């Protein structure tokens, strides 16, 4: 199974610039002000003009709602540091690159339409192999897998 996201945006051109500049996506096929597909490896994000949604479509934001509310887009990358460096230069607010309690390093960024994105390392870091959870010393026994298994010491 592969996942493809379609985001409905106010300005397709601004979204293309964001995903290309901040997250190294490339345009697939032709660029259009109505719909454009972008990819980075197996991740595919299509940006559509928000007006393409019918007036009663369930994805249409109403009364000032933020698009994508309740959804976190997570991109898993091999070199999170290089993505972090690129994202910081794009002119959008980027969180600090941080080691999370589950053993992966990540940062957060919000696209021009308010879609919340977490860019995370794809492998556990050595410093995450021993950590404290709720005041207990724990060792990550999964080591370099994406599954985090903790053993209390």
C-alpha positions as a printed NumPy array, in Angstrom:
array([[  0.   ,   0.   ,   0.   ],
       [  1.134,   3.525,  -0.725],
       [ -0.361,   6.72 ,   0.572],
       [ -1.1  ,   9.789,  -1.496],
       [ -2.411,  12.992,   0.052],
       [ -4.556,  15.572,  -1.681],
       [ -4.58 ,  18.952,   0.024],
       [ -7.071,  21.688,  -0.84 ],
       [ -5.325,  25.038,  -0.684],
       [ -5.964,  28.739,  -1.204],
       [ -2.972,  29.293,  -3.499],
       [ -1.59 ,  26.32 ,  -5.43 ],
       [  1.537,  28.25 ,  -6.479],
       [  2.393,  29.167,  -2.869],
       [  1.93 ,  25.53 ,  -1.826],
       [  4.175,  24.3  ,  -4.643],
       [  6.885,  26.76 ,  -3.556],
       [  6.541,  25.63 ,   0.077],
       [  6.736,  21.883,  -0.594],
       [  9.593,  22.299,  -3.06 ],
       [ 11.622,  24.72 ,  -0.924],
       [ 10.96 ,  23.478,   2.599],
       [ 10.594,  19.734,   2.025],
       [ 12.419,  19.005,  -1.255],
       [  9.36 ,  17.771,  -3.186],
       [  9.515,  17.812,  -6.989],
       [  6.683,  18.59 ,  -9.384],
       [  5.357,  15.543, -11.24 ],
       [  4.127,  16.351, -14.741],
       [  2.763,  19.805, -15.478],
       [  2.313,  22.654, -13.017],
       [ -1.175,  24.123, -12.909],
       [ -2.861,  26.823, -10.833],
       [ -5.716,  24.36 , -10.239],
       [ -3.956,  21.063,  -9.446],
       [ -0.328,  19.953,  -9.205],
       [  1.183,  16.678,  -8.032],
       [  4.488,  16.681,  -6.116],
       [  6.631,  13.782,  -4.955],
       [  9.624,  13.025,  -2.796],
       [ 10.537,   9.356,  -3.026],
       [  7.332,   7.414,  -2.432],
       [  5.568,  10.337,  -0.749],
       [  3.067,  12.042,  -3.048],
       [  1.198,  15.227,  -2.181],
       [ -1.196,  16.828,  -4.619],
       [ -2.31 ,  20.411,  -4.109],
       [ -5.735,  21.388,  -5.399],
       [ -7.438,  24.749,  -5.583],
       [ -9.815,  24.926,  -2.601],
       [-12.635,  26.125,  -4.855],
       [-12.653,  22.676,  -6.512],
       [-14.598,  21.435,  -3.486],
       [-18.345,  21.659,  -3.812],
       [-20.197,  23.953,  -1.371],
       [-21.396,  21.   ,   0.738],
       [-18.224,  18.878,   0.486],
       [-17.184,  17.537,   3.941],
       [-13.604,  18.799,   3.494],
       [-14.633,  22.412,   2.892],
       [-13.53 ,  24.584,   5.827],
       [-16.316,  26.831,   7.108],
       [-16.568,  29.622,   9.677],
       [-12.817,  30.198,   9.83 ],
       [-11.906,  26.55 ,  10.463],
       [ -8.316,  25.631,   9.733],
       [ -7.851,  23.098,   6.898],
       [ -6.468,  19.783,   8.094],
       [ -7.536,  20.258,  11.706],
       [ -7.044,  16.967,  13.532],
       [ -4.512,  15.583,  11.033],
       [ -0.732,  15.415,  11.374],
       [  1.209,  14.695,   8.192],
       [  4.315,  12.695,   9.134],
       [  7.221,  12.435,   6.701],
       [  9.897,   9.877,   7.614],
       [ 13.315,  10.731,   6.16 ],
       [ 16.808,   9.261,   6.257],
       [ 18.651,  12.549,   6.902],
       [ 16.426,  14.68 ,   9.125],
       [ 19.227,  17.226,   9.676],
       [ 19.417,  18.193,   5.988],
       [ 15.626,  18.544,   5.812],
       [ 15.741,  20.687,   8.946],
       [ 18.406,  22.948,   7.435],
       [ 16.377,  23.368,   4.224],
       [ 13.126,  24.021,   6.103],
       [ 14.739,  26.727,   8.242],
       [ 15.718,  28.703,   5.146],
       [ 12.228,  28.695,   3.577],
       [ 10.824,  31.617,   5.577],
       [  8.235,  29.604,   7.551],
       [  8.278,  28.97 ,  11.284],
       [ 10.039,  25.703,  12.101],
       [ 10.252,  24.075,  15.532],
       [ 13.589,  23.029,  16.967],
       [ 15.025,  19.695,  15.864],
       [ 14.438,  17.539,  18.937],
       [ 14.99 ,  14.   ,  20.166],
       [ 11.592,  12.617,  21.165],
       [ 10.982,  10.144,  24.026],
       [ 10.117,   7.432,  21.485],
       [ 13.682,   7.598,  20.092],
       [ 13.324,   9.546,  16.845],
       [ 14.486,  13.08 ,  16.06 ],
       [ 11.992,  15.417,  14.44 ],
       [ 10.85 ,  18.954,  13.763],
       [  7.457,  20.49 ,  13.012],
       [  6.38 ,  22.974,  10.353],
       [  3.023,  24.307,   9.149],
       [  2.354,  24.86 ,   5.45 ],
       [  0.811,  28.096,   4.076],
       [ -2.732,  26.742,   4.563],
       [ -2.224,  25.497,   8.106],
       [ -1.555,  21.809,   7.425],
       [  0.63 ,  20.525,  10.301],
       [  3.694,  18.519,   9.242],
       [  6.166,  16.51 ,  11.337],
       [  9.433,  15.54 ,   9.643],
       [ 11.015,  12.658,  11.525],
       [ 14.133,  10.532,  11.32 ],
       [ 13.543,   7.046,  10.006],
       [ 15.911,   5.361,  12.459],
       [ 16.375,   5.505,  16.204],
       [ 19.364,   7.473,  17.445],
       [ 21.987,   5.888,  19.736],
       [ 21.244,   8.436,  22.458],
       [ 17.638,   7.208,  22.531],
       [ 18.621,   3.688,  23.456],
       [ 18.522,   4.59 ,  27.146],
       [ 16.07 ,   7.185,  28.398],
       [ 13.744,   8.055,  31.242],
       [ 10.014,   7.537,  30.901],
       [  7.899,   8.728,  33.777],
       [ 10.923,   8.766,  36.074],
       [ 11.914,   5.18 ,  35.253],
       [ 15.214,   4.335,  33.536],
       [ 14.411,   2.382,  30.377],
       [ 16.36 ,   0.81 ,  27.55 ],
       [ 15.03 ,   0.672,  24.032],
       [ 15.371,  -2.976,  23.034],
       [ 14.296,  -2.449,  19.417],
       [ 17.53 ,  -0.585,  18.64 ],
       [ 17.277,   0.514,  15.005],
       [ 13.751,  -0.433,  14.05 ],
       [ 10.799,   1.901,  13.783],
       [  9.055,  -0.036,  16.552],
       [ 10.004,   1.184,  19.995],
       [ 10.103,  -1.488,  22.701],
       [ 11.079,  -0.434,  26.201],
       [ 12.471,  -2.604,  28.986],
       [ 12.446,  -1.123,  32.472],
       [ 15.817,  -1.382,  34.147]])
